[in-house]
């Protein structure tokens, strides 16, 4: 069974601060995705990374896939209240369905 | 493109009744659809995978006779929670994929089920 561990589980920061969320596994993934979910809504895809060492940027969000394709990180620069939400990483290996991490609940306080 | 809808968005039912949730791919054909369950403050847990025209594949611990899944067309999958009980109250989310291979999964907005 593939497991994805996310840390921290909860994070409360002030507006303008930087933060990093981690997603780790002992398994190798062919691709890894990051989602953001608002309460009462489905998850929305932010990014997909497929190459070891890959770095992708989406405005103030920077995503990195580990060289061994077992871990990933999400870094947010100058967090804003609008960034508040549940951030989920999800990985896939070969033909298997997506496996989700437990999520990081981020609260950005103005 | 790649929009997935769910209906209803919220449903409240009495214990012992059955509830059907629909998942539709609006602008693409979905060979494979997935059903997830999410309890409050927890992550998404995969319940089952269904391919159009085939029987669904259920994850370990998910009762196939309780959670009936039908994927009769390339744009519609249904999840029926039979004889629902309060512990079945949850947020049910579907996702759809164009192919049965490692393709992008597009998620629906979810259905909040409350069983009284």
PDB file of N, CA, C and O in Angstrom, chain B residues 48-105:
ATOM      1  N   UNK B  48     -13.996   3.240  -4.713  1.00  0.00           N
ATOM      2  CA  UNK B  48     -14.099   2.297  -5.826  1.00  0.00           C
ATOM      3  C   UNK B  48     -13.735   2.973  -7.135  1.00  0.00           C
ATOM      4  O   UNK B  48     -13.799   4.198  -7.261  1.00  0.00           O
ATOM      5  N   UNK B  49     -13.361   2.132  -8.086  1.00  0.00           N
ATOM      6  CA  UNK B  49     -13.034   2.572  -9.435  1.00  0.00           C
ATOM      7  C   UNK B  49     -13.983   1.869 -10.385  1.00  0.00           C
ATOM      8  O   UNK B  49     -14.180   0.649 -10.275  1.00  0.00           O
ATOM      9  N   UNK B  50     -14.574   2.613 -11.312  1.00  0.00           N
ATOM     10  CA  UNK B  50     -15.477   1.964 -12.258  1.00  0.00           C
ATOM     11  C   UNK B  50     -15.112   2.325 -13.683  1.00  0.00           C
ATOM     12  O   UNK B  50     -14.801   3.476 -13.992  1.00  0.00           O
ATOM     13  N   UNK B  51     -15.124   1.335 -14.526  1.00  0.00           N
ATOM     14  CA  UNK B  51     -14.930   1.528 -15.952  1.00  0.00           C
ATOM     15  C   UNK B  51     -16.268   1.333 -16.652  1.00  0.00           C
ATOM     16  O   UNK B  51     -17.042   0.450 -16.273  1.00  0.00           O
ATOM     17  N   UNK B  52     -16.533   2.140 -17.646  1.00  0.00           N
ATOM     18  CA  UNK B  52     -17.807   2.103 -18.348  1.00  0.00           C
ATOM     19  C   UNK B  52     -18.110   0.700 -18.852  1.00  0.00           C
ATOM     20  O   UNK B  52     -17.270   0.071 -19.504  1.00  0.00           O
ATOM     21  N   UNK B  53     -19.277   0.232 -18.460  1.00  0.00           N
ATOM     22  CA  UNK B  53     -19.730  -1.078 -18.920  1.00  0.00           C
ATOM     23  C   UNK B  53     -19.214  -2.247 -18.119  1.00  0.00           C
ATOM     24  O   UNK B  53     -19.573  -3.393 -18.407  1.00  0.00           O
ATOM     25  N   UNK B  54     -18.382  -1.993 -17.124  1.00  0.00           N
ATOM     26  CA  UNK B  54     -17.833  -3.082 -16.311  1.00  0.00           C
ATOM     27  C   UNK B  54     -18.244  -2.927 -14.852  1.00  0.00           C
ATOM     28  O   UNK B  54     -18.685  -1.858 -14.433  1.00  0.00           O
ATOM     29  N   UNK B  55     -18.042  -3.994 -14.105  1.00  0.00           N
ATOM     30  CA  UNK B  55     -18.317  -3.916 -12.669  1.00  0.00           C
ATOM     31  C   UNK B  55     -17.240  -3.074 -11.992  1.00  0.00           C
ATOM     32  O   UNK B  55     -16.075  -3.096 -12.393  1.00  0.00           O
ATOM     33  N   UNK B  56     -17.652  -2.383 -10.946  1.00  0.00           N
ATOM     34  CA  UNK B  56     -16.708  -1.537 -10.230  1.00  0.00           C
ATOM     35  C   UNK B  56     -15.721  -2.370  -9.416  1.00  0.00           C
ATOM     36  O   UNK B  56     -16.046  -3.477  -8.982  1.00  0.00           O
ATOM     37  N   UNK B  57     -14.548  -1.823  -9.227  1.00  0.00           N
ATOM     38  CA  UNK B  57     -13.534  -2.432  -8.363  1.00  0.00           C
ATOM     39  C   UNK B  57     -13.517  -1.675  -7.060  1.00  0.00           C
ATOM     40  O   UNK B  57     -13.231  -0.475  -7.043  1.00  0.00           O
ATOM     41  N   UNK B  58     -13.822  -2.371  -5.979  1.00  0.00           N
ATOM     42  CA  UNK B  58     -13.933  -1.720  -4.680  1.00  0.00           C
ATOM     43  C   UNK B  58     -12.634  -1.847  -3.894  1.00  0.00           C
ATOM     44  O   UNK B  58     -11.946  -2.867  -3.952  1.00  0.00           O
ATOM     45  N   UNK B  59     -12.324  -0.810  -3.125  1.00  0.00           N
ATOM     46  CA  UNK B  59     -11.168  -0.846  -2.238  1.00  0.00           C
ATOM     47  C   UNK B  59     -11.479  -1.726  -1.037  1.00  0.00           C
ATOM     48  O   UNK B  59     -12.639  -1.954  -0.675  1.00  0.00           O
ATOM     49  N   UNK B  60     -10.411  -2.185  -0.428  1.00  0.00           N
ATOM     50  CA  UNK B  60     -10.557  -3.048   0.738  1.00  0.00           C
ATOM     51  C   UNK B  60     -11.348  -2.338   1.822  1.00  0.00           C
ATOM     52  O   UNK B  60     -11.081  -1.165   2.130  1.00  0.00           O
ATOM     53  N   UNK B  61     -12.307  -3.024   2.393  1.00  0.00           N
ATOM     54  CA  UNK B  61     -13.102  -2.462   3.475  1.00  0.00           C
ATOM     55  C   UNK B  61     -14.354  -1.742   3.024  1.00  0.00           C
ATOM     56  O   UNK B  61     -15.152  -1.313   3.871  1.00  0.00           O
ATOM     57  N   UNK B  62     -14.551  -1.576   1.737  1.00  0.00           N
ATOM     58  CA  UNK B  62     -15.757  -0.923   1.225  1.00  0.00           C
ATOM     59  C   UNK B  62     -16.747  -1.998   0.785  1.00  0.00           C
ATOM     60  O   UNK B  62     -16.419  -2.848  -0.045  1.00  0.00           O
ATOM     61  N   UNK B  63     -17.953  -1.954   1.370  1.00  0.00           N
ATOM     62  CA  UNK B  63     -18.949  -2.981   1.087  1.00  0.00           C
ATOM     63  C   UNK B  63     -19.617  -2.717  -0.255  1.00  0.00           C
ATOM     64  O   UNK B  63     -20.345  -1.728  -0.426  1.00  0.00           O
ATOM     65  N   UNK B  64     -19.424  -3.625  -1.186  1.00  0.00           N
ATOM     66  CA  UNK B  64     -19.982  -3.420  -2.527  1.00  0.00           C
ATOM     67  C   UNK B  64     -21.501  -3.533  -2.541  1.00  0.00           C
ATOM     68  O   UNK B  64     -22.163  -2.956  -3.412  1.00  0.00           O
ATOM     69  N   UNK B  65     -22.081  -4.274  -1.592  1.00  0.00           N
ATOM     70  CA  UNK B  65     -23.542  -4.397  -1.564  1.00  0.00           C
ATOM     71  C   UNK B  65     -24.190  -3.178  -0.922  1.00  0.00           C
ATOM     72  O   UNK B  65     -25.396  -2.971  -1.062  1.00  0.00           O
ATOM     73  N   UNK B  66     -23.413  -2.412  -0.203  1.00  0.00           N
ATOM     74  CA  UNK B  66     -23.946  -1.217   0.434  1.00  0.00           C
ATOM     75  C   UNK B  66     -23.761   0.005  -0.469  1.00  0.00           C
ATOM     76  O   UNK B  66     -24.623   0.869  -0.527  1.00  0.00           O
ATOM     77  N   UNK B  67     -22.655   0.047  -1.146  1.00  0.00           N
ATOM     78  CA  UNK B  67     -22.356   1.173  -2.031  1.00  0.00           C
ATOM     79  C   UNK B  67     -22.380   0.657  -3.475  1.00  0.00           C
ATOM     80  O   UNK B  67     -21.384   0.168  -4.001  1.00  0.00           O
ATOM     81  N   UNK B  68     -23.558   0.781  -4.080  1.00  0.00           N
ATOM     82  CA  UNK B  68     -23.756   0.257  -5.425  1.00  0.00           C
ATOM     83  C   UNK B  68     -23.311   1.288  -6.452  1.00  0.00           C
ATOM     84  O   UNK B  68     -23.772   2.427  -6.429  1.00  0.00           O
ATOM     85  N   UNK B  69     -22.434   0.881  -7.339  1.00  0.00           N
ATOM     86  CA  UNK B  69     -21.918   1.796  -8.344  1.00  0.00           C
ATOM     87  C   UNK B  69     -22.290   1.292  -9.729  1.00  0.00           C
ATOM     88  O   UNK B  69     -22.091   0.127 -10.059  1.00  0.00           O
ATOM     89  N   UNK B  70     -22.842   2.207 -10.510  1.00  0.00           N
ATOM     90  CA  UNK B  70     -23.218   1.899 -11.886  1.00  0.00           C
ATOM     91  C   UNK B  70     -22.571   2.907 -12.812  1.00  0.00           C
ATOM     92  O   UNK B  70     -22.665   4.107 -12.582  1.00  0.00           O
ATOM     93  N   UNK B  71     -21.904   2.420 -13.845  1.00  0.00           N
ATOM     94  CA  UNK B  71     -21.237   3.302 -14.815  1.00  0.00           C
ATOM     95  C   UNK B  71     -21.693   2.854 -16.199  1.00  0.00           C
ATOM     96  O   UNK B  71     -20.941   2.262 -16.956  1.00  0.00           O
ATOM     97  N   UNK B  72     -22.959   3.147 -16.481  1.00  0.00           N
ATOM     98  CA  UNK B  72     -23.599   2.605 -17.679  1.00  0.00           C
ATOM     99  C   UNK B  72     -23.275   3.356 -18.945  1.00  0.00           C
ATOM    100  O   UNK B  72     -23.455   2.840 -20.049  1.00  0.00           O
ATOM    101  N   UNK B  73     -22.809   4.595 -18.820  1.00  0.00           N
ATOM    102  CA  UNK B  73     -22.471   5.352 -20.024  1.00  0.00           C
ATOM    103  C   UNK B  73     -21.155   6.070 -19.808  1.00  0.00           C
ATOM    104  O   UNK B  73     -20.627   6.108 -18.692  1.00  0.00           O
ATOM    105  N   UNK B  74     -20.626   6.634 -20.871  1.00  0.00           N
ATOM    106  CA  UNK B  74     -19.340   7.312 -20.795  1.00  0.00           C
ATOM    107  C   UNK B  74     -19.415   8.689 -20.149  1.00  0.00           C
ATOM    108  O   UNK B  74     -18.404   9.382 -20.029  1.00  0.00           O
ATOM    109  N   UNK B  75     -20.620   9.096 -19.757  1.00  0.00           N
ATOM    110  CA  UNK B  75     -20.736  10.408 -19.123  1.00  0.00           C
ATOM    111  C   UNK B  75     -21.443  10.361 -17.781  1.00  0.00           C
ATOM    112  O   UNK B  75     -21.623  11.398 -17.143  1.00  0.00           O
ATOM    113  N   UNK B  76     -21.821   9.182 -17.332  1.00  0.00           N
ATOM    114  CA  UNK B  76     -22.598   9.113 -16.092  1.00  0.00           C
ATOM    115  C   UNK B  76     -22.210   7.901 -15.254  1.00  0.00           C
ATOM    116  O   UNK B  76     -22.142   6.776 -15.743  1.00  0.00           O
ATOM    117  N   UNK B  77     -21.955   8.177 -13.977  1.00  0.00           N
ATOM    118  CA  UNK B  77     -21.780   7.113 -13.005  1.00  0.00           C
ATOM    119  C   UNK B  77     -22.652   7.462 -11.806  1.00  0.00           C
ATOM    120  O   UNK B  77     -22.816   8.635 -11.470  1.00  0.00           O
ATOM    121  N   UNK B  78     -23.241   6.443 -11.190  1.00  0.00           N
ATOM    122  CA  UNK B  78     -24.062   6.687 -10.014  1.00  0.00           C
ATOM    123  C   UNK B  78     -23.562   5.860  -8.845  1.00  0.00           C
ATOM    124  O   UNK B  78     -23.079   4.736  -9.014  1.00  0.00           O
ATOM    125  N   UNK B  79     -23.674   6.448  -7.666  1.00  0.00           N
ATOM    126  CA  UNK B  79     -23.351   5.775  -6.414  1.00  0.00           C
ATOM    127  C   UNK B  79     -24.631   5.742  -5.590  1.00  0.00           C
ATOM    128  O   UNK B  79     -25.210   6.796  -5.319  1.00  0.00           O
ATOM    129  N   UNK B  80     -25.074   4.553  -5.241  1.00  0.00           N
ATOM    130  CA  UNK B  80     -26.262   4.415  -4.397  1.00  0.00           C
ATOM    131  C   UNK B  80     -25.850   3.881  -3.041  1.00  0.00           C
ATOM    132  O   UNK B  80     -25.256   2.793  -2.965  1.00  0.00           O
ATOM    133  N   UNK B  81     -26.143   4.664  -2.024  1.00  0.00           N
ATOM    134  CA  UNK B  81     -25.886   4.226  -0.654  1.00  0.00           C
ATOM    135  C   UNK B  81     -27.166   3.549  -0.178  1.00  0.00           C
ATOM    136  O   UNK B  81     -28.208   4.208  -0.012  1.00  0.00           O
ATOM    137  N   UNK B  82     -27.112   2.257   0.000  1.00  0.00           N
ATOM    138  CA  UNK B  82     -28.314   1.510   0.361  1.00  0.00           C
ATOM    139  C   UNK B  82     -28.434   1.404   1.874  1.00  0.00           C
ATOM    140  O   UNK B  82     -27.421   1.302   2.589  1.00  0.00           O
ATOM    141  N   UNK B  83     -29.674   1.456   2.353  1.00  0.00           N
ATOM    142  CA  UNK B  83     -29.948   1.356   3.784  1.00  0.00           C
ATOM    143  C   UNK B  83     -28.962   2.220   4.572  1.00  0.00           C
ATOM    144  O   UNK B  83     -28.186   1.730   5.405  1.00  0.00           O
ATOM    145  N   UNK B  84     -28.998   3.495   4.275  1.00  0.00           N
ATOM    146  CA  UNK B  84     -28.036   4.417   4.872  1.00  0.00           C
ATOM    147  C   UNK B  84     -28.200   4.521   6.382  1.00  0.00           C
ATOM    148  O   UNK B  84     -29.319   4.444   6.913  1.00  0.00           O
ATOM    149  N   UNK B  85     -27.075   4.675   7.064  1.00  0.00           N
ATOM    150  CA  UNK B  85     -27.059   4.874   8.513  1.00  0.00           C
ATOM    151  C   UNK B  85     -26.265   6.134   8.835  1.00  0.00           C
ATOM    152  O   UNK B  85     -25.490   6.614   7.982  1.00  0.00           O
ATOM    153  N   UNK B  86     -26.432   6.672  10.025  1.00  0.00           N
ATOM    154  CA  UNK B  86     -25.725   7.923  10.376  1.00  0.00           C
ATOM    155  C   UNK B  86     -24.217   7.868  10.118  1.00  0.00           C
ATOM    156  O   UNK B  86     -23.621   8.873   9.739  1.00  0.00           O
ATOM    157  N   UNK B  87     -23.616   6.706  10.284  1.00  0.00           N
ATOM    158  CA  UNK B  87     -22.160   6.614  10.071  1.00  0.00           C
ATOM    159  C   UNK B  87     -21.771   6.719   8.600  1.00  0.00           C
ATOM    160  O   UNK B  87     -20.583   6.850   8.270  1.00  0.00           O
ATOM    161  N   UNK B  88     -22.778   6.668   7.714  1.00  0.00           N
ATOM    162  CA  UNK B  88     -22.511   6.872   6.288  1.00  0.00           C
ATOM    163  C   UNK B  88     -22.486   8.349   5.918  1.00  0.00           C
ATOM    164  O   UNK B  88     -22.156   8.708   4.772  1.00  0.00           O
ATOM    165  N   UNK B  89     -22.870   9.187   6.868  1.00  0.00           N
ATOM    166  CA  UNK B  89     -22.833  10.631   6.618  1.00  0.00           C
ATOM    167  C   UNK B  89     -21.405  11.041   6.291  1.00  0.00           C
ATOM    168  O   UNK B  89     -20.476  10.747   7.046  1.00  0.00           O
ATOM    169  N   UNK B  90     -21.250  11.705   5.167  1.00  0.00           N
ATOM    170  CA  UNK B  90     -19.903  12.043   4.708  1.00  0.00           C
ATOM    171  C   UNK B  90     -20.005  12.940   3.483  1.00  0.00           C
ATOM    172  O   UNK B  90     -21.094  13.249   3.009  1.00  0.00           O
ATOM    173  N   UNK B  91     -18.861  13.344   2.985  1.00  0.00           N
ATOM    174  CA  UNK B  91     -18.769  14.112   1.750  1.00  0.00           C
ATOM    175  C   UNK B  91     -18.287  13.136   0.675  1.00  0.00           C
ATOM    176  O   UNK B  91     -17.207  12.563   0.805  1.00  0.00           O
ATOM    177  N   UNK B  92     -19.117  12.917  -0.331  1.00  0.00           N
ATOM    178  CA  UNK B  92     -18.784  11.960  -1.386  1.00  0.00           C
ATOM    179  C   UNK B  92     -18.359  12.731  -2.634  1.00  0.00           C
ATOM    180  O   UNK B  92     -19.086  13.600  -3.114  1.00  0.00           O
ATOM    181  N   UNK B  93     -17.194  12.402  -3.144  1.00  0.00           N
ATOM    182  CA  UNK B  93     -16.627  13.117  -4.284  1.00  0.00           C
ATOM    183  C   UNK B  93     -16.325  12.120  -5.399  1.00  0.00           C
ATOM    184  O   UNK B  93     -15.739  11.063  -5.153  1.00  0.00           O
ATOM    185  N   UNK B  94     -16.724  12.466  -6.610  1.00  0.00           N
ATOM    186  CA  UNK B  94     -16.371  11.609  -7.740  1.00  0.00           C
ATOM    187  C   UNK B  94     -15.316  12.304  -8.583  1.00  0.00           C
ATOM    188  O   UNK B  94     -15.145  13.528  -8.518  1.00  0.00           O
ATOM    189  N   UNK B  95     -14.603  11.523  -9.339  1.00  0.00           N
ATOM    190  CA  UNK B  95     -13.689  12.092 -10.332  1.00  0.00           C
ATOM    191  C   UNK B  95     -13.786  11.245 -11.593  1.00  0.00           C
ATOM    192  O   UNK B  95     -14.213  10.094 -11.549  1.00  0.00           O
ATOM    193  N   UNK B  96     -13.426  11.845 -12.701  1.00  0.00           N
ATOM    194  CA  UNK B  96     -13.555  11.171 -13.986  1.00  0.00           C
ATOM    195  C   UNK B  96     -12.275  11.318 -14.781  1.00  0.00           C
ATOM    196  O   UNK B  96     -11.604  12.349 -14.722  1.00  0.00           O
ATOM    197  N   UNK B  97     -11.970  10.275 -15.527  1.00  0.00           N
ATOM    198  CA  UNK B  97     -10.760  10.252 -16.330  1.00  0.00           C
ATOM    199  C   UNK B  97     -11.112   9.803 -17.738  1.00  0.00           C
ATOM    200  O   UNK B  97     -11.966   8.936 -17.919  1.00  0.00           O
ATOM    201  N   UNK B  98     -10.449  10.393 -18.724  1.00  0.00           N
ATOM    202  CA  UNK B  98     -10.776  10.047 -20.117  1.00  0.00           C
ATOM    203  C   UNK B  98     -10.417   8.609 -20.448  1.00  0.00           C
ATOM    204  O   UNK B  98     -11.086   7.946 -21.234  1.00  0.00           O
ATOM    205  N   UNK B  99      -9.334   8.141 -19.847  1.00  0.00           N
ATOM    206  CA  UNK B  99      -8.886   6.794 -20.178  1.00  0.00           C
ATOM    207  C   UNK B  99      -8.770   5.969 -18.907  1.00  0.00           C
ATOM    208  O   UNK B  99      -8.871   6.492 -17.795  1.00  0.00           O
ATOM    209  N   UNK B 100      -8.524   4.691 -19.073  1.00  0.00           N
ATOM    210  CA  UNK B 100      -8.348   3.816 -17.916  1.00  0.00           C
ATOM    211  C   UNK B 100      -6.893   3.777 -17.492  1.00  0.00           C
ATOM    212  O   UNK B 100      -6.550   3.152 -16.501  1.00  0.00           O
ATOM    213  N   UNK B 101      -6.036   4.438 -18.225  1.00  0.00           N
ATOM    214  CA  UNK B 101      -4.621   4.488 -17.893  1.00  0.00           C
ATOM    215  C   UNK B 101      -4.328   5.627 -16.929  1.00  0.00           C
ATOM    216  O   UNK B 101      -5.227   6.211 -16.349  1.00  0.00           O
ATOM    217  N   UNK B 102      -3.045   5.953 -16.778  1.00  0.00           N
ATOM    218  CA  UNK B 102      -2.653   7.015 -15.844  1.00  0.00           C
ATOM    219  C   UNK B 102      -2.952   8.399 -16.410  1.00  0.00           C
ATOM    220  O   UNK B 102      -2.060   9.142 -16.800  1.00  0.00           O
ATOM    221  N   UNK B 103      -4.214   8.728 -16.445  1.00  0.00           N
ATOM    222  CA  UNK B 103      -4.669   9.987 -17.031  1.00  0.00           C
ATOM    223  C   UNK B 103      -5.105  10.934 -15.924  1.00  0.00           C
ATOM    224  O   UNK B 103      -5.303  10.534 -14.783  1.00  0.00           O
ATOM    225  N   UNK B 104      -5.239  12.187 -16.264  1.00  0.00           N
ATOM    226  CA  UNK B 104      -5.686  13.190 -15.296  1.00  0.00           C
ATOM    227  C   UNK B 104      -7.085  12.868 -14.807  1.00  0.00           C
ATOM    228  O   UNK B 104      -7.968  12.498 -15.584  1.00  0.00           O
ATOM    229  N   UNK B 105      -7.286  12.993 -13.498  1.00  0.00           N
ATOM    230  CA  UNK B 105      -8.604  12.822 -12.903  1.00  0.00           C
ATOM    231  C   UNK B 105      -9.194  14.203 -12.656  1.00  0.00           C
ATOM    232  O   UNK B 105      -8.553  15.044 -12.030  1.00  0.00           O
TER     233      UNK B 105
END
